[in-house]
Tab-separated table of C-alpha atoms in Angstrom:
chain	number	residue	atom	x	y	z
A	1	MET	CA	0.056	-0.175	0.011
A	2	HIS	CA	1.054	3.499	-1.083
A	3	VAL	CA	0.570	5.809	1.875
A	4	LEU	CA	0.938	10.060	1.411
A	5	ILE	CA	1.115	12.072	4.072
A	6	THR	CA	0.840	15.906	3.685
A	7	GLY	CA	1.929	18.186	6.199
A	8	ALA	CA	4.435	15.989	6.918
A	9	GLY	CA	6.908	18.009	8.658
A	10	GLY	CA	4.320	19.251	10.998
A	11	MET	CA	4.257	17.930	14.519
A	12	VAL	CA	1.715	15.298	14.210
A	13	GLY	CA	2.732	14.255	10.687
A	14	ARG	CA	6.230	13.413	11.954
A	15	LYS	CA	4.958	11.142	14.907
A	16	LEU	CA	2.582	9.896	12.331
A	17	ALA	CA	5.435	8.643	9.861
A	18	GLU	CA	7.323	7.397	12.763
A	19	ARG	CA	4.679	5.338	13.683
A	20	LEU	CA	4.215	3.985	10.409
A	21	ALA	CA	7.527	3.433	9.662
A	22	ARG	CA	7.882	1.679	13.113
A	23	GLU	CA	4.802	-0.702	12.313
A	24	GLY	CA	4.906	-0.820	8.544
A	25	VAL	CA	1.115	-1.739	8.450
A	26	CYS	CA	-1.725	0.748	8.347
A	27	ALA	CA	-5.635	-0.722	7.927
A	28	ARG	CA	-4.398	-4.249	8.273
A	29	ARG	CA	-2.132	-3.407	4.900
A	30	GLU	CA	1.519	-3.620	4.423
A	31	ILE	CA	3.060	-0.194	3.668
A	32	THR	CA	5.217	-0.604	0.500
A	33	LYS	CA	5.893	2.953	-0.312
A	34	LEU	CA	5.827	6.247	1.697
A	35	THR	CA	5.442	9.787	0.376
A	36	LEU	CA	5.991	12.805	2.903
A	37	SER	CA	5.054	16.261	1.502
A	38	ASP	CA	5.693	19.641	3.467
A	39	VAL	CA	6.792	23.018	2.593
A	40	VAL	CA	9.716	22.278	4.974
A	41	THR	CA	11.474	18.886	4.180
A	42	PRO	CA	10.073	16.026	6.171
A	43	VAL	CA	12.119	13.921	8.438
A	44	LEU	CA	12.565	10.468	6.445
A	45	PRO	CA	11.934	7.751	9.261
A	46	ALA	CA	14.847	5.583	9.318
A	47	ASP	CA	12.458	2.184	9.888
A	48	LEU	CA	11.110	3.013	5.950
A	49	ALA	CA	14.085	4.916	4.333
A	50	ASP	CA	14.397	2.436	1.628
A	51	ARG	CA	10.464	2.842	0.843
A	52	ALA	CA	9.966	6.428	1.692
A	53	THR	CA	10.216	9.455	-0.838
A	54	MET	CA	10.460	13.165	0.820
A	55	ARG	CA	8.952	15.953	-1.340
A	56	THR	CA	9.410	19.701	-0.361
A	57	GLU	CA	6.045	21.728	-1.964
A	58	ASP	CA	3.113	23.722	-1.447
A	59	VAL	CA	0.351	21.187	-1.471
A	60	SER	CA	-1.923	24.247	-1.735
A	61	SER	CA	-0.839	24.494	-5.393
A	62	PRO	CA	-3.498	22.976	-7.756
A	63	ALA	CA	0.105	21.907	-9.976
A	64	VAL	CA	1.540	19.895	-6.592
A	65	ALA	CA	-2.024	18.468	-6.122
A	66	LYS	CA	-2.179	16.988	-9.446
A	67	GLN	CA	1.307	15.742	-9.100
A	68	LEU	CA	0.586	14.205	-6.044
A	69	ALA	CA	-2.645	12.440	-7.164
A	70	ALA	CA	-1.123	11.129	-10.251
A	71	LEU	CA	1.185	8.915	-7.790
A	72	ARG	CA	-2.164	7.191	-6.980
A	73	PRO	CA	-1.574	7.016	-3.102
A	74	ASP	CA	-3.974	4.710	-1.721
A	75	LEU	CA	-4.344	6.307	1.925
A	76	ILE	CA	-3.850	9.816	2.117
A	77	PHE	CA	-3.265	11.386	5.527
A	78	HIS	CA	-3.972	15.250	4.629
A	79	LEU	CA	-2.720	17.558	7.454
A	80	ALA	CA	-1.322	20.297	5.459
A	81	ALA	CA	-2.481	23.106	6.888
A	82	ILE	CA	-1.768	26.717	9.017
A	83	ILE	CA	-2.828	26.947	12.578
A	84	SER	CA	-5.578	28.825	14.076
A	85	GLY	CA	-3.710	31.901	15.606
A	86	GLU	CA	-2.068	32.344	12.295
A	87	ALA	CA	-5.344	31.594	10.145
A	88	GLU	CA	-7.197	34.310	11.874
A	89	ARG	CA	-4.158	37.075	11.277
A	90	ASP	CA	-3.330	36.253	7.994
A	91	PHE	CA	-7.052	35.806	6.438
A	92	ASP	CA	-5.815	35.333	2.416
A	93	LYS	CA	-3.158	32.754	3.760
A	94	GLY	CA	-5.818	30.807	5.661
A	95	TYR	CA	-7.939	30.286	2.985
A	96	ARG	CA	-5.327	29.499	0.375
A	97	ILE	CA	-3.722	26.856	2.449
A	98	ASN	CA	-6.852	25.242	4.621
A	99	LEU	CA	-9.527	25.820	2.064
A	100	ASP	CA	-8.156	26.099	-1.654
A	101	GLY	CA	-5.390	23.260	-0.871
A	102	MET	CA	-8.050	21.241	0.414
A	103	HIS	CA	-10.059	21.735	-2.516
A	104	ALA	CA	-6.922	21.492	-5.228
A	105	LEU	CA	-6.143	18.256	-3.694
A	106	LEU	CA	-9.981	16.615	-3.714
A	107	GLU	CA	-10.389	17.788	-7.589
A	108	ALA	CA	-7.177	16.258	-8.170
A	109	LEU	CA	-7.745	12.992	-7.125
A	110	ARG	CA	-11.345	13.192	-8.588
A	111	HIS	CA	-9.708	13.492	-12.087
A	112	GLU	CA	-7.091	11.143	-11.220
A	113	GLY	CA	-9.791	8.643	-10.008
A	114	GLY	CA	-12.220	6.410	-11.701
A	115	THR	CA	-13.608	2.537	-11.157
A	116	ASP	CA	-9.953	1.387	-10.714
A	117	TYR	CA	-8.560	3.815	-8.175
A	118	VAL	CA	-11.005	5.128	-5.415
A	119	PRO	CA	-8.277	6.527	-2.629
A	120	LYS	CA	-9.160	6.744	0.992
A	121	ILE	CA	-8.450	10.248	2.538
A	122	VAL	CA	-8.323	11.306	6.218
A	123	PHE	CA	-8.724	14.950	6.643
A	124	SER	CA	-7.530	16.419	9.826
A	125	SER	CA	-9.980	18.835	10.994
A	126	SER	CA	-10.800	20.722	14.221
A	127	SER	CA	-13.126	21.236	17.375
A	128	GLY	CA	-13.188	24.816	16.238
A	129	VAL	CA	-15.543	23.940	13.464
A	130	PHE	CA	-18.185	24.520	16.351
A	131	GLY	CA	-19.325	28.088	17.981
A	132	ALA	CA	-20.796	29.663	21.093
A	133	PRO	CA	-23.343	29.531	22.644
A	134	PHE	CA	-22.367	25.890	23.502
A	135	PRO	CA	-24.355	23.361	25.885
A	136	PRO	CA	-22.618	22.038	28.887
A	137	SER	CA	-21.534	19.089	26.500
A	138	ILE	CA	-21.515	19.266	22.841
A	139	SER	CA	-22.868	15.972	21.236
A	140	ASP	CA	-22.105	14.716	17.611
A	141	THR	CA	-25.632	16.523	16.452
A	142	PHE	CA	-24.918	19.819	17.560
A	143	GLN	CA	-24.550	22.414	14.614
A	144	PRO	CA	-21.037	23.317	13.722
A	145	THR	CA	-21.510	27.466	13.371
A	146	PRO	CA	-17.581	28.245	13.695
A	147	LEU	CA	-16.665	32.168	15.187
A	148	THR	CA	-13.184	32.074	13.584
A	149	SER	CA	-11.878	31.839	10.056
A	150	TYR	CA	-9.662	28.560	10.703
A	151	GLY	CA	-12.881	27.217	11.965
A	152	THR	CA	-14.806	27.941	8.899
A	153	GLN	CA	-12.142	26.745	6.693
A	154	LYS	CA	-12.051	23.573	8.330
A	155	LEU	CA	-15.794	22.949	8.138
A	156	ILE	CA	-15.827	23.646	4.744
A	157	GLY	CA	-13.320	21.251	4.133
A	158	GLU	CA	-15.620	18.873	6.092
A	159	LEU	CA	-18.564	19.594	3.626
A	160	LEU	CA	-16.113	19.066	0.704
A	161	LEU	CA	-14.819	15.607	1.986
A	162	ALA	CA	-18.374	14.696	2.553
A	163	ASP	CA	-19.863	15.560	-1.001
A	164	TYR	CA	-16.926	13.963	-2.537
A	165	THR	CA	-17.146	10.747	-0.684
A	166	ARG	CA	-21.179	10.733	-1.436
A	167	ARG	CA	-20.450	10.808	-5.164
A	168	GLY	CA	-17.802	8.138	-4.782
A	169	PHE	CA	-14.735	10.100	-5.794
A	170	LEU	CA	-12.999	8.613	-3.084
A	171	GLU	CA	-13.530	7.649	0.860
A	172	GLY	CA	-13.195	10.125	3.314
A	173	VAL	CA	-13.009	10.608	7.216
A	174	GLY	CA	-12.615	13.938	8.651
A	175	ILE	CA	-11.248	13.754	12.311
A	176	ARG	CA	-11.995	16.650	14.642
A	177	PHE	CA	-9.213	17.258	16.901
A	178	PRO	CA	-9.535	18.557	20.472
A	179	SER	CA	-6.689	20.598	21.644
A	180	ILE	CA	-3.755	18.460	21.232
A	181	VAL	CA	-0.891	18.793	24.074
A	182	VAL	CA	1.810	18.523	25.293
A	183	ARG	CA	3.292	19.628	21.905
A	184	PRO	CA	7.199	19.581	21.440
A	185	GLY	CA	9.572	22.056	20.500
A	186	LYS	CA	9.149	25.866	20.461
A	187	PRO	CA	5.807	27.802	20.782
A	188	ASN	CA	3.882	28.001	17.777
A	189	ALA	CA	1.398	30.443	16.454
A	190	SER	CA	-1.421	28.680	17.652
A	191	ALA	CA	-3.677	30.829	20.032
A	192	GLY	CA	-4.217	28.167	21.973
A	193	GLY	CA	-0.630	26.706	22.280
A	194	PHE	CA	-0.742	28.142	26.073
A	195	PHE	CA	-2.215	24.903	27.060
A	196	SER	CA	0.800	23.108	25.838
A	197	GLY	CA	3.518	25.823	26.971
A	198	ILE	CA	2.172	25.964	30.686
A	199	ILE	CA	3.279	22.002	30.800
A	200	ARG	CA	6.486	22.101	28.269
A	201	GLU	CA	8.528	25.016	29.491
A	202	PRO	CA	8.207	24.460	33.500
A	203	LEU	CA	9.151	20.586	32.927
A	204	GLN	CA	12.243	22.128	31.232
A	205	GLY	CA	12.920	24.784	33.815
A	206	GLN	CA	11.816	27.278	31.646
A	207	GLU	CA	9.275	30.380	32.187
A	208	ALA	CA	5.506	29.935	30.998
A	209	LEU	CA	3.351	32.588	29.823
A	210	LEU	CA	-0.289	31.780	30.750
A	211	PRO	CA	-2.889	34.607	28.877
A	212	VAL	CA	-6.189	33.561	30.180
A	213	GLY	CA	-7.523	32.864	33.514
A	214	ASP	CA	-7.824	29.267	35.405
A	215	GLU	CA	-11.558	28.434	34.870
A	216	VAL	CA	-10.819	28.271	31.142
A	217	LEU	CA	-12.406	24.720	30.502
A	218	PHE	CA	-11.127	22.509	27.369
A	219	THR	CA	-10.705	19.434	26.029
A	220	HIS	CA	-7.545	17.833	25.484
A	221	ALA	CA	-5.535	14.826	23.763
A	222	SER	CA	-1.890	13.826	23.839
A	223	PRO	CA	-0.003	13.841	20.316
A	224	ARG	CA	0.387	10.245	20.716
A	225	SER	CA	-3.361	10.039	20.588
A	226	ALA	CA	-3.786	12.283	17.786
A	227	VAL	CA	-1.679	9.657	15.547
A	228	GLY	CA	-3.841	6.730	17.089
A	229	PHE	CA	-7.132	8.705	15.913
A	230	LEU	CA	-5.695	9.159	12.328
A	231	ILE	CA	-4.572	5.292	12.020
A	232	HIS	CA	-7.834	4.085	13.617
A	233	ALA	CA	-9.590	6.388	11.199
A	234	ALA	CA	-7.907	4.519	8.036
A	235	GLY	CA	-9.016	1.360	9.282
A	236	LEU	CA	-12.631	2.233	9.262
A	237	THR	CA	-15.107	0.950	6.185
A	238	ARG	CA	-17.699	3.159	4.502
A	239	GLU	CA	-20.407	0.886	6.115
A	240	GLN	CA	-19.229	1.538	9.794
A	241	LEU	CA	-18.958	5.343	9.322
A	242	GLY	CA	-22.498	5.494	7.185
A	243	PRO	CA	-23.447	8.924	6.081
A	244	ARG	CA	-21.783	11.209	8.266
A	245	VAL	CA	-17.593	10.886	7.486
A	246	ASN	CA	-16.872	13.647	9.870
A	247	LEU	CA	-16.216	12.445	13.374
A	248	THR	CA	-15.484	14.621	16.666
A	249	MET	CA	-12.460	12.896	18.784
A	250	PRO	CA	-12.699	12.027	22.168
A	251	GLY	CA	-10.150	13.604	24.788
A	252	VAL	CA	-9.736	14.715	28.421
A	253	GLY	CA	-12.040	17.902	29.642
A	254	VAL	CA	-10.190	20.194	32.201
A	255	THR	CA	-9.636	23.864	33.230
A	256	VAL	CA	-6.002	25.666	33.059
A	257	GLY	CA	-6.144	25.108	36.759
A	258	GLU	CA	-6.645	21.757	36.777
A	259	GLN	CA	-3.575	21.611	34.208
A	260	ILE	CA	-1.539	23.227	36.776
A	261	GLU	CA	-2.733	20.878	39.461
A	262	ALA	CA	-1.767	17.955	37.044
A	263	LEU	CA	1.886	19.718	36.675
A	264	ARG	CA	2.131	20.084	40.347
A	265	ARG	CA	1.495	16.480	41.136
A	266	ILE	CA	3.962	15.492	38.458
A	267	ALA	CA	6.928	17.853	38.845
A	268	GLY	CA	6.079	19.946	42.152
A	269	ASP	CA	5.787	23.443	43.270
A	270	LYS	CA	8.891	24.233	41.609
A	271	ALA	CA	7.732	24.068	37.993
A	272	VAL	CA	4.066	25.296	39.027
A	273	LYS	CA	5.990	28.802	39.867
A	274	LEU	CA	7.524	29.358	36.529
A	275	ILE	CA	4.100	29.849	35.013
A	276	ARG	CA	3.855	33.528	34.775
A	277	ARG	CA	0.191	35.045	34.527
A	278	ALA	CA	0.066	37.425	31.294
A	279	PRO	CA	-3.441	38.350	30.554
A	280	ASP	CA	-3.901	38.757	27.117
A	281	PRO	CA	-7.893	39.798	25.639
A	282	ALA	CA	-6.931	38.972	22.014
A	283	SER	CA	-6.058	35.429	22.931
A	284	ALA	CA	-9.059	35.721	25.874
A	285	ALA	CA	-11.495	36.444	23.066
A	286	ILE	CA	-10.556	33.692	20.890
A	287	VAL	CA	-10.543	30.935	23.155
A	288	ALA	CA	-14.052	32.121	24.715
A	289	GLY	CA	-15.375	31.193	20.797
A	290	TRP	CA	-13.874	27.614	21.347
A	291	PRO	CA	-15.867	24.616	22.623
A	292	THR	CA	-15.223	23.119	25.729
A	293	LEU	CA	-16.543	19.585	26.567
A	294	PHE	CA	-17.444	16.738	24.097
A	295	ASP	CA	-19.834	13.933	24.444
A	296	ALA	CA	-18.184	11.959	21.587
A	297	LYS	CA	-20.041	8.966	22.033
A	298	ARG	CA	-20.054	7.755	18.120
A	299	ALA	CA	-16.327	8.236	18.112
A	300	LEU	CA	-16.107	5.893	21.221
A	301	ALA	CA	-18.475	3.428	19.845
A	302	LEU	CA	-15.865	3.292	16.860
A	303	GLY	CA	-12.838	2.383	18.776
A	304	PHE	CA	-11.484	6.015	19.030
A	305	LYS	CA	-9.287	6.071	22.388
A	306	ALA	CA	-7.792	8.985	24.256
A	307	GLU	CA	-6.204	9.363	27.687
A	308	ARG	CA	-8.327	8.982	30.888
A	309	ASP	CA	-7.070	12.046	32.734
A	310	PHE	CA	-4.447	15.186	32.308
A	311	ASP	CA	-1.668	13.622	34.524
A	312	GLU	CA	-1.537	10.732	32.053
A	313	ILE	CA	-1.454	13.365	29.198
A	314	ILE	CA	1.997	14.858	31.035
A	315	ARG	CA	3.327	11.419	31.510
A	316	VAL	CA	2.802	11.105	27.473
A	317	HIS	CA	4.774	13.850	27.074
A	318	ILE	CA	7.707	12.709	29.428
A	319	GLU	CA	7.780	9.385	27.856
A	320	ASP	CA	7.808	10.310	24.469
A	321	ASP	CA	9.852	13.821	24.288
A	322	LEU	CA	11.750	13.926	27.304
A	323	GLY	CA	13.148	10.398	27.110
A	324	GLY	CA	11.015	9.124	29.979
A	325	HIS	CA	12.222	11.357	32.795
A	326	LEU	CA	12.064	14.941	33.848
A	327	PRO	CA	15.329	17.147	33.306
A	328	HIS	CA	17.082	18.210	36.030
């Protein structure tokens, strides 16, 4: 099976490629070829080095989309996107990459396909497709009404995915990620980047800024779970999904204050003292328009799994990104 990952240079893309390379199978099929595409050169996973190809390109370009479709990948993980804060600051860039890029890829696959080629595509969407006012817990039937450009772009992508699937051009699954924490590396431009920052930086003895209050409530899952969501989605059949191909993922619903207490339990007061409160009305306004808790019954019934509590999310970060122990 030929697997294509767009956005393979991003954090989730890198971790997905590493796991696929390590396991060598996906959706119960052997991976014979892996293509990694991004605007930055992706990292070549050692375990599939002889079967992997790296491509440095802008996937939002229709010409590039046609080139990728011409490779006829059996399974595509479409992760290429710019994140929420950047999409809100740069309207044109957000629509070009998050929406035009998605549409160009779907169109290229449609024109490449036919009775002998119906690829599977797993699309990374977002809980940002939902907008306030929210019920106490968002069910699978809650109407998406995004309040950000990013959420709007992702929702249109979901609708396109569902329609192209309905028409039989491809088989699609849309995965609405919760907040993915703890993200390794340096802070990014996401409006919710502080959810990772207030854990990641203190664990390494560095100061972290907190722009919102302790009462802010959100749903989180680890990068390990995010990769698990994508791989599990790839194995779902059209019959299992039915006509609703976009799914809200499970996660751990906690307040910022509860995040901090989990950090205290694992790393102590010294780490917590490195969190500096720096209120930012702009960040708070964006976060206020995001959903909080999810009732992901459908995803759970289909076998998707996430962490049980926020302590486990922190431990996953320590295991996967800090070598299994806290820095001295």
